[in-house]
Amino acid sequence: MMTWAEAMASGAGGGLIAEALVTFGRLRAWQQARHVQRAVAGDLPAIGAFIDPPADGLAALFRVLLGGMAGWLLHTEVTGVYAAVAVGASAPALLAQLGRSTTADGALHSAPGGQDPNTPPTRPEPDLPPVSEEATP
């Protein structure tokens, strides 16, 4: 078991790693777009078309904070740095799943989509035409 500070720092590091991968993907897309335009002798795209520093910076900050929060929240469950980093990297999805659950047991045993696995699936009601109030012979 990790201390809450260790788990929080490792979770924040996981969030930072995940955001670095997102940023790398955007830089790679910019690089590829430049290569395509260079091949056809067109105007090269600006980096601002792929990266928005204020918005992306704020998103990165929140991902790091969510990673730290997830590490803190699960510090009694996390047994190593690798696990805490993984919790931090998956923090947005993990915390959303916990938020949809009504109980801790529901969070651990819920099926994808938030449906209880012990409840039979429900079928959607068929679309029926509106019923006229007038009696038809």
PDB file of C-alpha atoms in Angstrom:
ATOM      1  CA  MET A   1       0.000   0.000   0.000  1.00  0.00           C
ATOM      2  CA  MET A   2       1.255   3.461  -0.904  1.00  0.00           C
ATOM      3  CA  THR A   3       0.918   6.580   1.181  1.00  0.00           C
ATOM      4  CA  TRP A   4      -1.639   9.067  -0.080  1.00  0.00           C
ATOM      5  CA  ALA A   5       1.115  11.517  -1.099  1.00  0.00           C
ATOM      6  CA  GLU A   6       2.997   8.900  -3.133  1.00  0.00           C
ATOM      7  CA  ALA A   7      -0.169   7.687  -4.835  1.00  0.00           C
ATOM      8  CA  MET A   8      -1.262  11.257  -5.533  1.00  0.00           C
ATOM      9  CA  ALA A   9       2.108  12.201  -7.055  1.00  0.00           C
ATOM     10  CA  SER A  10       2.246   9.027  -9.135  1.00  0.00           C
ATOM     11  CA  GLY A  11      -1.354   9.526 -10.285  1.00  0.00           C
ATOM     12  CA  ALA A  12      -0.581  13.105 -11.308  1.00  0.00           C
ATOM     13  CA  GLY A  13       2.454  11.782 -13.192  1.00  0.00           C
ATOM     14  CA  GLY A  14       0.192   9.316 -14.994  1.00  0.00           C
ATOM     15  CA  GLY A  15      -2.120  12.159 -15.988  1.00  0.00           C
ATOM     16  CA  LEU A  16       0.877  14.111 -17.262  1.00  0.00           C
ATOM     17  CA  ILE A  17       2.081  11.142 -19.304  1.00  0.00           C
ATOM     18  CA  ALA A  18      -1.389  10.691 -20.839  1.00  0.00           C
ATOM     19  CA  GLU A  19      -1.557  14.383 -21.747  1.00  0.00           C
ATOM     20  CA  ALA A  20       1.955  14.236 -23.227  1.00  0.00           C
ATOM     21  CA  LEU A  21       0.759  11.416 -25.498  1.00  0.00           C
ATOM     22  CA  VAL A  22      -2.231  13.499 -26.602  1.00  0.00           C
ATOM     23  CA  THR A  23       0.049  16.446 -27.354  1.00  0.00           C
ATOM     24  CA  PHE A  24       2.438  14.196 -29.260  1.00  0.00           C
ATOM     25  CA  GLY A  25      -0.481  12.992 -31.387  1.00  0.00           C
ATOM     26  CA  ARG A  26      -1.354  16.590 -32.258  1.00  0.00           C
ATOM     27  CA  LEU A  27       2.261  17.415 -33.097  1.00  0.00           C
ATOM     28  CA  ARG A  28       2.476  14.306 -35.259  1.00  0.00           C
ATOM     29  CA  ALA A  29      -0.702  15.334 -37.128  1.00  0.00           C
ATOM     30  CA  TRP A  30       0.812  18.803 -37.690  1.00  0.00           C
ATOM     31  CA  GLN A  31       4.028  17.230 -38.965  1.00  0.00           C
ATOM     32  CA  GLN A  32       2.155  14.977 -41.388  1.00  0.00           C
ATOM     33  CA  ALA A  33       0.036  17.881 -42.661  1.00  0.00           C
ATOM     34  CA  ARG A  34       3.213  19.880 -43.300  1.00  0.00           C
ATOM     35  CA  HIS A  35       4.753  16.983 -45.228  1.00  0.00           C
ATOM     36  CA  VAL A  36       1.629  16.652 -47.383  1.00  0.00           C
ATOM     37  CA  GLN A  37       1.570  20.388 -48.133  1.00  0.00           C
ATOM     38  CA  ARG A  38       5.302  20.453 -48.826  1.00  0.00           C
ATOM     39  CA  ALA A  39       4.866  17.651 -51.382  1.00  0.00           C
ATOM     40  CA  VAL A  40       2.276  19.662 -53.323  1.00  0.00           C
ATOM     41  CA  ALA A  41       4.105  22.971 -52.813  1.00  0.00           C
ATOM     42  CA  GLY A  42       1.180  24.479 -50.891  1.00  0.00           C
ATOM     43  CA  ASP A  43       1.054  26.796 -47.909  1.00  0.00           C
ATOM     44  CA  LEU A  44       2.333  25.054 -44.788  1.00  0.00           C
ATOM     45  CA  PRO A  45      -0.236  24.766 -41.978  1.00  0.00           C
ATOM     46  CA  ALA A  46       0.475  26.722 -38.820  1.00  0.00           C
ATOM     47  CA  ILE A  47       0.918  24.869 -35.553  1.00  0.00           C
ATOM     48  CA  GLY A  48      -1.981  26.901 -34.151  1.00  0.00           C
ATOM     49  CA  ALA A  49      -4.347  24.880 -36.310  1.00  0.00           C
ATOM     50  CA  PHE A  50      -3.394  21.768 -34.313  1.00  0.00           C
ATOM     51  CA  ILE A  51      -2.529  23.080 -30.834  1.00  0.00           C
ATOM     52  CA  ASP A  52      -4.426  25.730 -28.889  1.00  0.00           C
ATOM     53  CA  PRO A  53      -2.116  26.607 -25.973  1.00  0.00           C
ATOM     54  CA  PRO A  54      -4.707  28.121 -23.576  1.00  0.00           C
ATOM     55  CA  ALA A  55      -7.304  25.381 -24.062  1.00  0.00           C
ATOM     56  CA  ASP A  56      -4.809  22.529 -24.289  1.00  0.00           C
ATOM     57  CA  GLY A  57      -2.868  23.857 -21.295  1.00  0.00           C
ATOM     58  CA  LEU A  58      -6.024  24.043 -19.179  1.00  0.00           C
ATOM     59  CA  ALA A  59      -7.038  20.535 -20.263  1.00  0.00           C
ATOM     60  CA  ALA A  60      -3.554  19.272 -19.336  1.00  0.00           C
ATOM     61  CA  LEU A  61      -3.756  20.941 -15.930  1.00  0.00           C
ATOM     62  CA  PHE A  62      -7.097  19.311 -15.212  1.00  0.00           C
ATOM     63  CA  ARG A  63      -5.871  15.911 -16.404  1.00  0.00           C
ATOM     64  CA  VAL A  64      -2.930  16.153 -13.985  1.00  0.00           C
ATOM     65  CA  LEU A  65      -5.271  17.228 -11.175  1.00  0.00           C
ATOM     66  CA  LEU A  66      -7.687  14.388 -11.958  1.00  0.00           C
ATOM     67  CA  GLY A  67      -4.773  11.942 -11.992  1.00  0.00           C
ATOM     68  CA  GLY A  68      -3.651  13.165  -8.579  1.00  0.00           C
ATOM     69  CA  MET A  69      -7.216  12.991  -7.248  1.00  0.00           C
ATOM     70  CA  ALA A  70      -7.655   9.438  -8.525  1.00  0.00           C
ATOM     71  CA  GLY A  71      -4.338   8.441  -6.944  1.00  0.00           C
ATOM     72  CA  TRP A  72      -5.406   9.969  -3.640  1.00  0.00           C
ATOM     73  CA  LEU A  73      -8.873   8.414  -3.809  1.00  0.00           C
ATOM     74  CA  LEU A  74      -7.516   4.932  -4.505  1.00  0.00           C
ATOM     75  CA  HIS A  75      -4.287   5.088  -2.480  1.00  0.00           C
ATOM     76  CA  THR A  76      -5.375   2.203  -0.221  1.00  0.00           C
ATOM     77  CA  GLU A  77      -6.050   0.009  -3.278  1.00  0.00           C
ATOM     78  CA  VAL A  78      -2.887   0.855  -5.235  1.00  0.00           C
ATOM     79  CA  THR A  79       0.077  -1.361  -4.428  1.00  0.00           C
ATOM     80  CA  GLY A  80       2.821   0.114  -6.576  1.00  0.00           C
ATOM     81  CA  VAL A  81       4.001   3.072  -8.601  1.00  0.00           C
ATOM     82  CA  TYR A  82       3.056   1.452 -11.916  1.00  0.00           C
ATOM     83  CA  ALA A  83      -0.518   0.908 -10.721  1.00  0.00           C
ATOM     84  CA  ALA A  84      -0.764   4.487  -9.434  1.00  0.00           C
ATOM     85  CA  VAL A  85       0.521   5.847 -12.752  1.00  0.00           C
ATOM     86  CA  ALA A  86      -2.047   3.706 -14.592  1.00  0.00           C
ATOM     87  CA  VAL A  87      -4.800   5.034 -12.306  1.00  0.00           C
ATOM     88  CA  GLY A  88      -3.672   8.591 -13.040  1.00  0.00           C
ATOM     89  CA  ALA A  89      -3.486   8.037 -16.777  1.00  0.00           C
ATOM     90  CA  SER A  90      -7.019   6.626 -16.848  1.00  0.00           C
ATOM     91  CA  ALA A  91      -8.402   9.070 -14.281  1.00  0.00           C
ATOM     92  CA  PRO A  92     -11.068  10.813 -16.417  1.00  0.00           C
ATOM     93  CA  ALA A  93     -12.694   7.522 -17.445  1.00  0.00           C
ATOM     94  CA  LEU A  94     -12.168   5.917 -14.044  1.00  0.00           C
ATOM     95  CA  LEU A  95     -13.681   8.814 -12.105  1.00  0.00           C
ATOM     96  CA  ALA A  96     -16.596   9.037 -14.538  1.00  0.00           C
ATOM     97  CA  GLN A  97     -17.322   5.345 -13.934  1.00  0.00           C
ATOM     98  CA  LEU A  98     -17.181   5.856 -10.178  1.00  0.00           C
ATOM     99  CA  GLY A  99     -19.471   8.878 -10.505  1.00  0.00           C
ATOM    100  CA  ARG A 100     -22.115   6.859 -12.370  1.00  0.00           C
ATOM    101  CA  SER A 101     -22.124   4.164  -9.706  1.00  0.00           C
ATOM    102  CA  THR A 102     -24.510   4.485  -6.759  1.00  0.00           C
ATOM    103  CA  THR A 103     -22.505   2.310  -4.357  1.00  0.00           C
ATOM    104  CA  ALA A 104     -18.914   1.183  -4.032  1.00  0.00           C
ATOM    105  CA  ASP A 105     -20.055  -2.378  -4.747  1.00  0.00           C
ATOM    106  CA  GLY A 106     -21.814  -1.106  -7.872  1.00  0.00           C
ATOM    107  CA  ALA A 107     -18.588   0.541  -9.020  1.00  0.00           C
ATOM    108  CA  LEU A 108     -16.668  -2.691  -8.662  1.00  0.00           C
ATOM    109  CA  HIS A 109     -19.273  -4.956 -10.232  1.00  0.00           C
ATOM    110  CA  SER A 110     -21.071  -2.803 -12.769  1.00  0.00           C
ATOM    111  CA  ALA A 111     -21.371  -3.906 -16.361  1.00  0.00           C
ATOM    112  CA  PRO A 112     -20.315  -1.645 -19.235  1.00  0.00           C
ATOM    113  CA  GLY A 113     -22.769   1.179 -19.686  1.00  0.00           C
ATOM    114  CA  GLY A 114     -23.576   1.296 -15.958  1.00  0.00           C
ATOM    115  CA  GLN A 115     -26.183  -1.517 -16.032  1.00  0.00           C
ATOM    116  CA  ASP A 116     -26.247  -3.948 -13.123  1.00  0.00           C
ATOM    117  CA  PRO A 117     -25.090  -7.353 -14.461  1.00  0.00           C
ATOM    118  CA  ASN A 118     -27.730  -9.130 -12.290  1.00  0.00           C
ATOM    119  CA  THR A 119     -30.598  -7.228 -13.913  1.00  0.00           C
ATOM    120  CA  PRO A 120     -31.897  -8.664 -17.181  1.00  0.00           C
ATOM    121  CA  PRO A 121     -31.518  -6.305 -20.112  1.00  0.00           C
ATOM    122  CA  THR A 122     -34.568  -4.301 -21.021  1.00  0.00           C
ATOM    123  CA  ARG A 123     -35.857  -4.025 -24.549  1.00  0.00           C
ATOM    124  CA  PRO A 124     -36.731  -0.575 -25.844  1.00  0.00           C
ATOM    125  CA  GLU A 125     -40.400   0.129 -26.425  1.00  0.00           C
ATOM    126  CA  PRO A 126     -41.333  -0.113 -30.109  1.00  0.00           C
ATOM    127  CA  ASP A 127     -42.344   3.078 -31.870  1.00  0.00           C
ATOM    128  CA  LEU A 128     -46.090   2.835 -32.349  1.00  0.00           C
ATOM    129  CA  PRO A 129     -48.228   5.270 -34.321  1.00  0.00           C
ATOM    130  CA  PRO A 130     -50.318   7.636 -32.168  1.00  0.00           C
ATOM    131  CA  VAL A 131     -53.725   6.305 -31.234  1.00  0.00           C
ATOM    132  CA  SER A 132     -56.652   8.361 -32.436  1.00  0.00           C
ATOM    133  CA  GLU A 133     -59.266   9.228 -29.817  1.00  0.00           C
ATOM    134  CA  GLU A 134     -62.075   8.708 -32.315  1.00  0.00           C
ATOM    135  CA  ALA A 135     -63.479   5.209 -32.524  1.00  0.00           C
ATOM    136  CA  THR A 136     -63.077   3.691 -35.959  1.00  0.00           C
ATOM    137  CA  PRO A 137     -65.715   1.219 -37.222  1.00  0.00           C
TER     138      PRO A 137
END
